C-alpha cells in the first residue's frame, strides 16, 4: 500500500489503534487505513488521507499553487483517536478554524466547549488521567476525556499583570503532569493537573519569573524536585522551598543538561559565567549503605559552587 507525500515527505510513524485502524503519520499528509490483524494473512485497507485542513486560512487560488501548508494530526493514546485542527480551504481564504476527531476511520467535528468555542489545539496527552489537554485560541487550557471538556485554565487565570498569557506543560517520570508559566512572566505559577480534573496550585517564589523550570520525581511517595537557573527546590506541603542556591556569577546548566537516572537520582552541573568552570552534582536519596555528601534542608539552604 502507498501513502504518498509531496516531494520531500516521508512516513514518520505508524500507530495501530484499538478499534482496528492504522494511523499513518506522514511528514506532510496523514492517513488512516483499516487494519485486520485477525485475517490470515493480516490485511491493510487502502489508506485514506485525513480531512484536508490547513495550518492557516487558505484560498482556493493559493491551494492550487501549493502555497498552503496542511495541518497535521495528533494521536491521543489516552483516547485512542486522532485529532486535527486547521482551516478548510475557502474561495477567499477566510478563517474557519475547526477541530476534528478521527474515530474508527470517520471524522467528526468536536463538540462545543467553554463559552461556545470549538477552536482548540491538542497539545499534551495524559494517559494517566485518560484524556488529552487542549489549548484554546485565547490561551485557555482544557481537559478532554473524549466526552466532556473541562476548563483547567481560563485566559484570565493564566494572564500576568502585563496582560500577556503563556504557559507550557511539564511532567515527571512518575507521571504527574503540571502547567506552568515559569521563566516567561512576572507572576509565575505552577499547578498540578489531577483527576477530576482539577488544577492544584503549588506555591512558587517570584524568582521563577526569570528562569526556566525542570521538574523531577520518580515515584509518588518521593518528593517533587524543581530545578531552575539559580536554585534547587523541593515541594513541602504544597509549596516549593529552596534547599540549594548558587552564588552570583554562577548558574545551573540546563534544562537539556539535567539527567535523571533509572534509580531516580538527578545529575546537574553548576557553571561559572566568567571562567567557564563547572562542577557536577548528584541529587539522590540517602541510605544506610550509600555515601552522603551533604544533607539538604529547607530550613538551611546550602550554596553550590562551580
mmCIF file with all atom_site columns, C-alpha atoms in Angstrom, residues 87-178:
data_model
loop_
_atom_site.group_PDB
_atom_site.id
_atom_site.type_symbol
_atom_site.label_atom_id
_atom_site.label_alt_id
_atom_site.label_comp_id
_atom_site.label_asym_id
_atom_site.label_entity_id
_atom_site.label_seq_id
_atom_site.pdbx_PDB_ins_code
_atom_site.Cartn_x
_atom_site.Cartn_y
_atom_site.Cartn_z
_atom_site.occupancy
_atom_site.B_iso_or_equiv
_atom_site.pdbx_formal_charge
_atom_site.auth_seq_id
_atom_site.auth_comp_id
_atom_site.auth_asym_id
_atom_site.auth_atom_id
_atom_site.pdbx_PDB_model_num
ATOM 1  C CA . UNK A 1 87  ? -8.743  25.637 8.280  1.00 0.00 ? 87  UNK A CA 1
ATOM 2  C CA . UNK A 1 88  ? -10.594 24.156 5.288  1.00 0.00 ? 88  UNK A CA 1
ATOM 3  C CA . UNK A 1 89  ? -9.814  25.913 2.012  1.00 0.00 ? 89  UNK A CA 1
ATOM 4  C CA . UNK A 1 90  ? -12.341 28.614 1.099  1.00 0.00 ? 90  UNK A CA 1
ATOM 5  C CA . UNK A 1 91  ? -12.659 30.732 -2.028 1.00 0.00 ? 91  UNK A CA 1
ATOM 6  C CA . UNK A 1 92  ? -11.368 33.924 -0.381 1.00 0.00 ? 92  UNK A CA 1
ATOM 7  C CA . UNK A 1 93  ? -9.228  32.189 2.253  1.00 0.00 ? 93  UNK A CA 1
ATOM 8  C CA . UNK A 1 94  ? -11.317 33.278 5.213  1.00 0.00 ? 94  UNK A CA 1
ATOM 9  C CA . UNK A 1 95  ? -10.529 31.960 8.685  1.00 0.00 ? 95  UNK A CA 1
ATOM 10 C CA . UNK A 1 96  ? -12.704 28.964 9.615  1.00 0.00 ? 96  UNK A CA 1
ATOM 11 C CA . UNK A 1 97  ? -10.689 27.052 12.205 1.00 0.00 ? 97  UNK A CA 1
ATOM 12 C CA . UNK A 1 98  ? -12.137 23.717 13.301 1.00 0.00 ? 98  UNK A CA 1
ATOM 13 C CA . UNK A 1 99  ? -11.095 20.663 15.324 1.00 0.00 ? 99  UNK A CA 1
ATOM 14 C CA . UNK A 1 100 ? -11.938 17.172 14.072 1.00 0.00 ? 100 UNK A CA 1
ATOM 15 C CA . UNK A 1 101 ? -11.701 13.788 15.762 1.00 0.00 ? 101 UNK A CA 1
ATOM 16 C CA . UNK A 1 102 ? -10.975 10.674 13.709 1.00 0.00 ? 102 UNK A CA 1
ATOM 17 C CA . UNK A 1 103 ? -12.744 7.737  15.362 1.00 0.00 ? 103 UNK A CA 1
ATOM 18 C CA . UNK A 1 104 ? -12.890 4.315  13.666 1.00 0.00 ? 104 UNK A CA 1
ATOM 19 C CA . UNK A 1 105 ? -11.733 5.972  10.460 1.00 0.00 ? 105 UNK A CA 1
ATOM 20 C CA . UNK A 1 106 ? -14.525 8.574  10.446 1.00 0.00 ? 106 UNK A CA 1
ATOM 21 C CA . UNK A 1 107 ? -14.109 12.292 11.057 1.00 0.00 ? 107 UNK A CA 1
ATOM 22 C CA . UNK A 1 108 ? -16.481 14.263 13.236 1.00 0.00 ? 108 UNK A CA 1
ATOM 23 C CA . UNK A 1 109 ? -16.346 17.828 14.442 1.00 0.00 ? 109 UNK A CA 1
ATOM 24 C CA . UNK A 1 110 ? -15.508 18.164 18.105 1.00 0.00 ? 110 UNK A CA 1
ATOM 25 C CA . UNK A 1 111 ? -18.407 19.359 20.215 1.00 0.00 ? 111 UNK A CA 1
ATOM 26 C CA . UNK A 1 112 ? -18.593 22.914 21.504 1.00 0.00 ? 112 UNK A CA 1
ATOM 27 C CA . UNK A 1 113 ? -16.704 23.706 24.679 1.00 0.00 ? 113 UNK A CA 1
ATOM 28 C CA . UNK A 1 114 ? -16.417 26.544 27.172 1.00 0.00 ? 114 UNK A CA 1
ATOM 29 C CA . UNK A 1 115 ? -18.158 29.759 26.087 1.00 0.00 ? 115 UNK A CA 1
ATOM 30 C CA . UNK A 1 116 ? -19.359 28.163 22.882 1.00 0.00 ? 116 UNK A CA 1
ATOM 31 C CA . UNK A 1 117 ? -15.867 27.847 21.421 1.00 0.00 ? 117 UNK A CA 1
ATOM 32 C CA . UNK A 1 118 ? -14.810 24.744 19.494 1.00 0.00 ? 118 UNK A CA 1
ATOM 33 C CA . UNK A 1 119 ? -11.440 26.107 18.432 1.00 0.00 ? 119 UNK A CA 1
ATOM 34 C CA . UNK A 1 120 ? -8.777  24.147 20.244 1.00 0.00 ? 120 UNK A CA 1
ATOM 35 C CA . UNK A 1 121 ? -5.393  22.589 19.571 1.00 0.00 ? 121 UNK A CA 1
ATOM 36 C CA . UNK A 1 122 ? -4.351  19.222 21.049 1.00 0.00 ? 122 UNK A CA 1
ATOM 37 C CA . UNK A 1 123 ? -1.152  19.850 22.997 1.00 0.00 ? 123 UNK A CA 1
ATOM 38 C CA . UNK A 1 124 ? -0.471  17.059 25.516 1.00 0.00 ? 124 UNK A CA 1
ATOM 39 C CA . UNK A 1 125 ? -1.710  13.509 26.021 1.00 0.00 ? 125 UNK A CA 1
ATOM 40 C CA . UNK A 1 126 ? -2.323  12.405 29.630 1.00 0.00 ? 126 UNK A CA 1
ATOM 41 C CA . UNK A 1 127 ? -2.903  8.614  29.631 1.00 0.00 ? 127 UNK A CA 1
ATOM 42 C CA . UNK A 1 128 ? -2.791  8.539  33.434 1.00 0.00 ? 128 UNK A CA 1
ATOM 43 C CA . UNK A 1 129 ? -5.926  10.714 33.534 1.00 0.00 ? 129 UNK A CA 1
ATOM 44 C CA . UNK A 1 130 ? -7.403  9.134  30.388 1.00 0.00 ? 130 UNK A CA 1
ATOM 45 C CA . UNK A 1 131 ? -7.628  12.344 28.446 1.00 0.00 ? 131 UNK A CA 1
ATOM 46 C CA . UNK A 1 132 ? -5.840  14.993 26.437 1.00 0.00 ? 132 UNK A CA 1
ATOM 47 C CA . UNK A 1 133 ? -5.017  18.628 27.155 1.00 0.00 ? 133 UNK A CA 1
ATOM 48 C CA . UNK A 1 134 ? -6.164  21.213 24.615 1.00 0.00 ? 134 UNK A CA 1
ATOM 49 C CA . UNK A 1 135 ? -5.121  24.832 24.086 1.00 0.00 ? 135 UNK A CA 1
ATOM 50 C CA . UNK A 1 136 ? -7.863  27.332 23.265 1.00 0.00 ? 136 UNK A CA 1
ATOM 51 C CA . UNK A 1 137 ? -7.487  30.217 20.846 1.00 0.00 ? 137 UNK A CA 1
ATOM 52 C CA . UNK A 1 138 ? -7.409  32.632 23.807 1.00 0.00 ? 138 UNK A CA 1
ATOM 53 C CA . UNK A 1 139 ? -4.659  30.596 25.531 1.00 0.00 ? 139 UNK A CA 1
ATOM 54 C CA . UNK A 1 140 ? -7.097  28.653 27.701 1.00 0.00 ? 140 UNK A CA 1
ATOM 55 C CA . UNK A 1 141 ? -6.204  25.138 28.844 1.00 0.00 ? 141 UNK A CA 1
ATOM 56 C CA . UNK A 1 142 ? -8.875  22.433 28.587 1.00 0.00 ? 142 UNK A CA 1
ATOM 57 C CA . UNK A 1 143 ? -9.001  18.751 29.533 1.00 0.00 ? 143 UNK A CA 1
ATOM 58 C CA . UNK A 1 144 ? -10.942 16.416 27.225 1.00 0.00 ? 144 UNK A CA 1
ATOM 59 C CA . UNK A 1 145 ? -11.855 12.842 28.213 1.00 0.00 ? 145 UNK A CA 1
ATOM 60 C CA . UNK A 1 146 ? -13.484 12.000 24.891 1.00 0.00 ? 146 UNK A CA 1
ATOM 61 C CA . UNK A 1 147 ? -16.929 13.148 26.037 1.00 0.00 ? 147 UNK A CA 1
ATOM 62 C CA . UNK A 1 148 ? -16.647 16.196 28.258 1.00 0.00 ? 148 UNK A CA 1
ATOM 63 C CA . UNK A 1 149 ? -14.392 19.239 28.039 1.00 0.00 ? 149 UNK A CA 1
ATOM 64 C CA . UNK A 1 150 ? -13.353 20.815 31.355 1.00 0.00 ? 150 UNK A CA 1
ATOM 65 C CA . UNK A 1 151 ? -11.632 24.185 31.735 1.00 0.00 ? 151 UNK A CA 1
ATOM 66 C CA . UNK A 1 152 ? -8.309  23.923 33.599 1.00 0.00 ? 152 UNK A CA 1
ATOM 67 C CA . UNK A 1 153 ? -7.109  27.475 32.946 1.00 0.00 ? 153 UNK A CA 1
ATOM 68 C CA . UNK A 1 154 ? -9.150  30.333 31.560 1.00 0.00 ? 154 UNK A CA 1
ATOM 69 C CA . UNK A 1 155 ? -7.426  33.044 29.600 1.00 0.00 ? 155 UNK A CA 1
ATOM 70 C CA . UNK A 1 156 ? -7.902  35.358 32.593 1.00 0.00 ? 156 UNK A CA 1
ATOM 71 C CA . UNK A 1 157 ? -6.418  32.944 35.149 1.00 0.00 ? 157 UNK A CA 1
ATOM 72 C CA . UNK A 1 158 ? -3.322  32.434 33.007 1.00 0.00 ? 158 UNK A CA 1
ATOM 73 C CA . UNK A 1 159 ? -2.806  36.126 32.299 1.00 0.00 ? 159 UNK A CA 1
ATOM 74 C CA . UNK A 1 160 ? 0.007   38.005 34.006 1.00 0.00 ? 160 UNK A CA 1
ATOM 75 C CA . UNK A 1 161 ? -0.072  41.614 35.205 1.00 0.00 ? 161 UNK A CA 1
ATOM 76 C CA . UNK A 1 162 ? 1.190   42.860 31.867 1.00 0.00 ? 162 UNK A CA 1
ATOM 77 C CA . UNK A 1 163 ? -1.850  41.324 30.191 1.00 0.00 ? 163 UNK A CA 1
ATOM 78 C CA . UNK A 1 164 ? 0.062   38.574 28.362 1.00 0.00 ? 164 UNK A CA 1
ATOM 79 C CA . UNK A 1 165 ? -0.762  34.881 28.618 1.00 0.00 ? 165 UNK A CA 1
ATOM 80 C CA . UNK A 1 166 ? 1.546   31.961 28.115 1.00 0.00 ? 166 UNK A CA 1
ATOM 81 C CA . UNK A 1 167 ? 2.064   28.544 29.662 1.00 0.00 ? 167 UNK A CA 1
ATOM 82 C CA . UNK A 1 168 ? 3.593   25.169 28.928 1.00 0.00 ? 168 UNK A CA 1
ATOM 83 C CA . UNK A 1 169 ? 3.153   21.595 30.136 1.00 0.00 ? 169 UNK A CA 1
ATOM 84 C CA . UNK A 1 170 ? 5.765   19.631 32.089 1.00 0.00 ? 170 UNK A CA 1
ATOM 85 C CA . UNK A 1 171 ? 5.659   16.123 33.558 1.00 0.00 ? 171 UNK A CA 1
ATOM 86 C CA . UNK A 1 172 ? 7.770   13.820 35.726 1.00 0.00 ? 172 UNK A CA 1
ATOM 87 C CA . UNK A 1 173 ? 8.905   10.196 35.424 1.00 0.00 ? 173 UNK A CA 1
ATOM 88 C CA . UNK A 1 174 ? 6.247   9.299  37.971 1.00 0.00 ? 174 UNK A CA 1
ATOM 89 C CA . UNK A 1 175 ? 3.501   10.509 35.619 1.00 0.00 ? 175 UNK A CA 1
ATOM 90 C CA . UNK A 1 176 ? 2.484   13.722 37.368 1.00 0.00 ? 176 UNK A CA 1
ATOM 91 C CA . UNK A 1 177 ? 1.505   16.489 34.950 1.00 0.00 ? 177 UNK A CA 1
ATOM 92 C CA . UNK A 1 178 ? 1.921   20.226 35.556 1.00 0.00 ? 178 UNK A CA 1
#
